[in-house]
Amino acid sequence: MSQNLVELSVNGSIQVMWAWESDTLLHVLREVLGLTGTKNGCEAGHCGACTVWIDGIPRLACLTPVGSVVNSEITTVEGLGSWWQERHPSSHYHPIQRAFVESGAVQCGFCTPGMLMAAAALLRDVKFLTDQDILERLAGHLCRCTGYEQIVQAIRQAALTEVTEQ
Amino acid sequence: MTVKAPDLIPMSLGTNVKHRIDAWAKVTGQALYADDIRWPNMAYGVLVASPYPHARIVKIDLEPARTRPGVLAAIAGPGSVAPYGIMPSTQDEQAMATEKVIYLGEPVAAIAATTLDAAREAAHHILCEYEMLKPVLRPGVEQARPLIDPVHPERPQKDLFKEVDLEFGDTAEGFVHAFKTAEDTFFYQGSAHVAMEPHSALGYWTPEGRVELVTATQTPHYVQRELAVALGIDTYRIRVRTSVVGGGFGGKSELFPHEIATVLLSRACGRPVKITLSREEVFYAHRGRHPVSMKVKTAWDNNGKIQAMDFQSVLDGGAYASYGLATTYYTGALQTVSYAIPRYHFHAERWYTNKPPCGPKRGHGTTQPRALLEVHFDRVARELGIDPIELRRRNLTPPYSVTVNQLEVGSSGLQTCLDKVESLSNWHARHVRHEPDRGLGFACSTYLSGAGLPIYWNSLPHSGVRMAVNRDGSVQVFCGLTDIGQGAETMLVVLVAKALGINADRIRVHTADTATTPVDLGSYSSRVSMMAGNAVLEAAQRMHQILKDSVCAHKGVEPSQVTQDGEVFHVQGDEAVPFTQAVLWAEEDIGPLTTFGSYTPPKVLGHYKGAGVGPSPAYSFTACVADVKVDRGDGRIRVHHLWVAHDLGTPLHRPSVEGQIRGGVVMGLGEVLMERQVFNPDGRHRGPHLLGYLIPSIQDIPPITVAVVGEPDPKGPMGAKEVGQGPLNPVIPAVINAISDAVGIDLNETPVTPDNVLRALDQQSRRQRL
Ligand code: FES
Ligand code: FES
């Protein structure tokens, strides 16, 4: 086995690197590209901390071989703000980031990047959110600090902002 | 190209801090946790762990690994020059095992390589030979079966780590004259912290022979101190800094083998070395909740007032001491702080076993006895025909009193907590609801706002703050405290903004660095707001005085003629002086502006051995009501609602306070319904991963009503007491009491699994048939 030249599109820019096909996307993002916003909580698909978007869909980077995403667009927490700004030029930050800050949804912050990526996709996909939607889409994201309530509040708040801003 | 300024989002309005000061860094991916940090030329380390819980080490051969690609260093042997441990009198750990391994997962060697993959690959080539011994998996089992090798054969007391016996008043007499006596036993299962961030550390042995350690720890100053012992070098040569920490809950409160290993590997290869534990390794590093078997006996008069209590606990400590000495005492210390118990006897034993070491987890040693105590009180209430909340009310420890074990209780809002959850939950209507198999349960609890004594007994301050006001008008606060996610840094800003009357965005905090910040003992025992809070207030008051003096001097007026309002000093009959001008004048007068503040808790009252565990400057109080439904078919418990009232004196930062309460309550819910750190008969962990060890997910959370009650405490900074740990404690017994109310079964162990419920229901129906 040998390393391959891999071309990835991450947060809107093209990155070229040598990698093993079996390297996980999590490893490549954190160790090769230095995008450490995406967290490693278990390396086993159990905690949700490593969630990124692959072509807009939230996926666990720790279970994704980098070879499988060479033709995809990857978005991490570092790119969430610019993703939003492309669509809403008035702000550098996604409303969910602001809502997490304002709702007290961040404590230690280790689950936060994964939560944000899941929540932002949810807000994008579902126009009129119910609490049931939130519970379903965040079920795979463990948080040990908050007891989740303020996270749910943040998502509700962001849903309102998004609606009013459009 | 036009450059657009980022949208401005105020973190604070004037002296009012709206949001946590670290929140933006965390939502943008900018916050650097230990595993996110990379130093130039850094190597990656891994630990090699024992696959057996109890075995003699026959041979460890590093040579085959040394020649693997990318390998820079491989080490085995004790690693430390002397045994170390967090409690000075029970230092029994080495970085790596030498003669014997005593828990599965105990490190025996460490290896550093240019990449993590290379290090992991090479680790498989270290040859370890063991001679297996029978594991000791239950406390005291060697007494019954003398042929079993003890975990620590070298100790005169073998595996009995500690025995404590304390009596206050004549307990026997209380039982002789009792109107009623009652007795219960309970087994509280062990559990793990499961902070979402696995432990991680970067160590560097510099060419000058200094040690740099950046680590996810709750206690950088203790880590520095222990590291000096372990490495046998002067403390001043070691600098420990805490990275952003992804949760602690007690699990990162002392020196760990991987922290020493980074430094030793670095010494061996000349490069900085990072070691990040895998999730599995975190379950082995552990230091979590002790499994405890308990027995309580109480004596009561005919008015439902408690006359005497006898409390016994046996702790399963795991392989090493950790904080176990304190834990042992804590299983008996705080019973009297909630209830006025006039005669009290307490006996405890902690035993070594071949399991990962237990230590402090949120509620440290008070969670287990609290579960039994509150379940027991409910049963006594039932037998005496008194409402359970009323029974507690008759027995509350009054505010500003001294308990029989010499603990000085200050403010207490326990009565208010009781009233609050009683009315919120509509408690008295519970028996007219008539929904089958549904019930309400009550419990209350108490916790410390910091331990009255430091771990190393001395009379130095427990927390120190250095404050500087720069010419630019910024306020720089230096304090050794550690923000592990609870919001400790935000707490500092809240207090400084209020005390100096300035805009909070002037304030920056610099924390958790043994080189640049004065000692704060660390984020444990819920001490930070109380101790660092008081220290920072002292520094701020002194700074305020300096500024005011300069205004007086430059204006030629008396202090009585100057008042401060926000960032303005008003001078009678003269122009107002802005804060920034006062700063410049003061620097002109005395040079760079620096003040200090520190905090030392009040003297401990008791003089008996063990009197050091339990005292605190102030106690927090919590009450909880749980509404549950029991499914008789599958034994499952559904929690419909929790009401929690917590007395923390003055809430300093509302969103953080609410977050701490909710987080603690949900952790308690996990402990009572699902969490257990358990082992197979061969000593293997039953599931050292997040599928084998379940913690509450967003779908497991009932509606939780939180009430913050209480009056400002005279000892707390601006009246504040703790909130980080207390709210966990009453949840466990409240749920068990609710189950009893719902279906009439008395459960005597945690966690309450469907199996346990079905078994109890089965026994109940068999009894009824008889
Ligand atoms: S790190 Fe990917 S799910 Fe935990
Ligand atoms: S904020 Fe700490 S794990 Fe969610």
Coordinates of C-alpha atoms in Angstrom, one line a residue, chain A residues 14-125:
Chain A
I14 CA -8.9 23.1 -2.9
Q15 CA -6.3 21.2 -0.8
V16 CA -3.9 18.7 -2.2
M17 CA -2.0 16.3 -0.1
W18 CA -0.5 12.8 0.2
A19 CA -2.7 10.5 2.2
W20 CA -3.5 6.9 2.7
E21 CA -6.9 6.0 1.2
S22 CA -7.8 4.6 4.6
D23 CA -7.0 7.8 6.5
T24 CA -10.1 9.2 8.0
L25 CA -11.4 12.6 7.0
L26 CA -11.1 13.5 10.7
H27 CA -7.4 12.7 10.7
V28 CA -6.8 14.7 7.5
L29 CA -8.7 17.7 8.6
R30 CA -7.1 17.9 12.0
E31 CA -3.6 16.6 11.5
V32 CA -2.9 17.4 7.8
L33 CA -4.9 20.6 7.2
G34 CA -4.7 21.9 10.8
L35 CA -8.5 22.4 10.9
T36 CA -8.8 21.5 14.6
G37 CA -12.2 22.9 15.1
T38 CA -13.6 19.5 14.3
K39 CA -13.2 17.4 17.4
N40 CA -12.3 13.8 18.1
G41 CA -14.4 12.5 21.0
C42 CA -14.3 8.8 20.3
E43 CA -13.0 7.9 16.9
A44 CA -15.7 5.4 16.7
G45 CA -18.9 7.1 15.5
H46 CA -20.5 7.2 18.9
C47 CA -20.3 10.9 20.0
G48 CA -21.0 13.2 17.0
A49 CA -18.2 15.6 17.9
C50 CA -16.5 15.1 14.5
T51 CA -19.5 16.0 12.5
V52 CA -18.8 17.9 9.2
W53 CA -20.8 18.5 6.1
I54 CA -20.0 16.3 3.1
D55 CA -21.8 17.9 0.2
G56 CA -24.0 19.6 2.7
I57 CA -25.0 16.5 4.6
P58 CA -23.8 16.1 8.2
R59 CA -21.5 13.1 8.5
L60 CA -19.1 11.7 11.0
A61 CA -15.6 12.5 9.9
C62 CA -14.1 9.8 12.1
L63 CA -15.9 7.1 10.1
T64 CA -15.2 8.6 6.6
P65 CA -12.2 7.4 4.7
V66 CA -10.7 10.3 2.9
G67 CA -10.7 8.4 -0.4
S68 CA -14.4 8.4 -0.4
V69 CA -14.8 12.2 -0.4
V70 CA -12.4 13.4 -3.1
N71 CA -15.1 14.7 -5.3
S72 CA -17.1 16.2 -2.5
E73 CA -17.4 19.6 -0.9
I74 CA -16.5 19.5 2.7
T75 CA -17.6 22.2 5.2
T76 CA -16.2 22.3 8.8
V77 CA -17.1 24.6 11.7
E78 CA -14.3 27.0 10.5
G79 CA -16.2 27.4 7.2
L80 CA -19.7 27.6 8.6
G81 CA -19.6 31.4 8.8
S82 CA -18.4 31.9 5.2
W83 CA -21.0 29.4 4.0
W84 CA -23.6 31.6 5.6
Q85 CA -22.1 34.8 4.3
E86 CA -22.1 33.6 0.7
R87 CA -25.9 33.5 1.0
H88 CA -26.4 36.4 3.5
P89 CA -23.6 38.9 2.9
S90 CA -24.5 40.9 5.9
S91 CA -23.0 38.6 8.4
H92 CA -19.7 36.7 8.9
Y93 CA -21.4 34.2 11.2
H94 CA -24.1 31.7 10.9
P95 CA -27.1 32.6 13.1
I96 CA -26.7 29.2 14.9
Q97 CA -23.3 30.3 16.1
R98 CA -24.7 33.5 17.5
A99 CA -27.6 31.7 19.0
F100 CA -25.3 29.2 20.8
V101 CA -23.4 32.1 22.3
E102 CA -26.6 34.0 23.3
S103 CA -28.5 31.0 24.7
G104 CA -25.7 29.7 26.9
A105 CA -25.5 26.6 24.8
V106 CA -21.7 26.4 25.1
Q107 CA -20.0 25.2 28.2
C108 CA -16.8 23.3 27.6
G109 CA -17.5 23.6 23.9
F110 CA -16.1 20.2 22.9
C111 CA -19.4 19.0 21.5
T112 CA -20.2 22.4 20.0
P113 CA -18.7 22.1 16.5
G114 CA -20.5 18.9 15.8
M115 CA -23.7 20.2 17.3
L116 CA -23.4 23.4 15.2
M117 CA -22.9 21.4 11.9
A118 CA -25.9 19.2 12.7
A119 CA -28.1 22.2 13.7
A120 CA -27.1 24.3 10.8
A121 CA -28.1 21.5 8.4
L122 CA -31.3 21.1 10.2
L123 CA -32.1 24.8 9.9
R124 CA -31.4 24.7 6.3
D125 CA -33.4 21.6 5.6

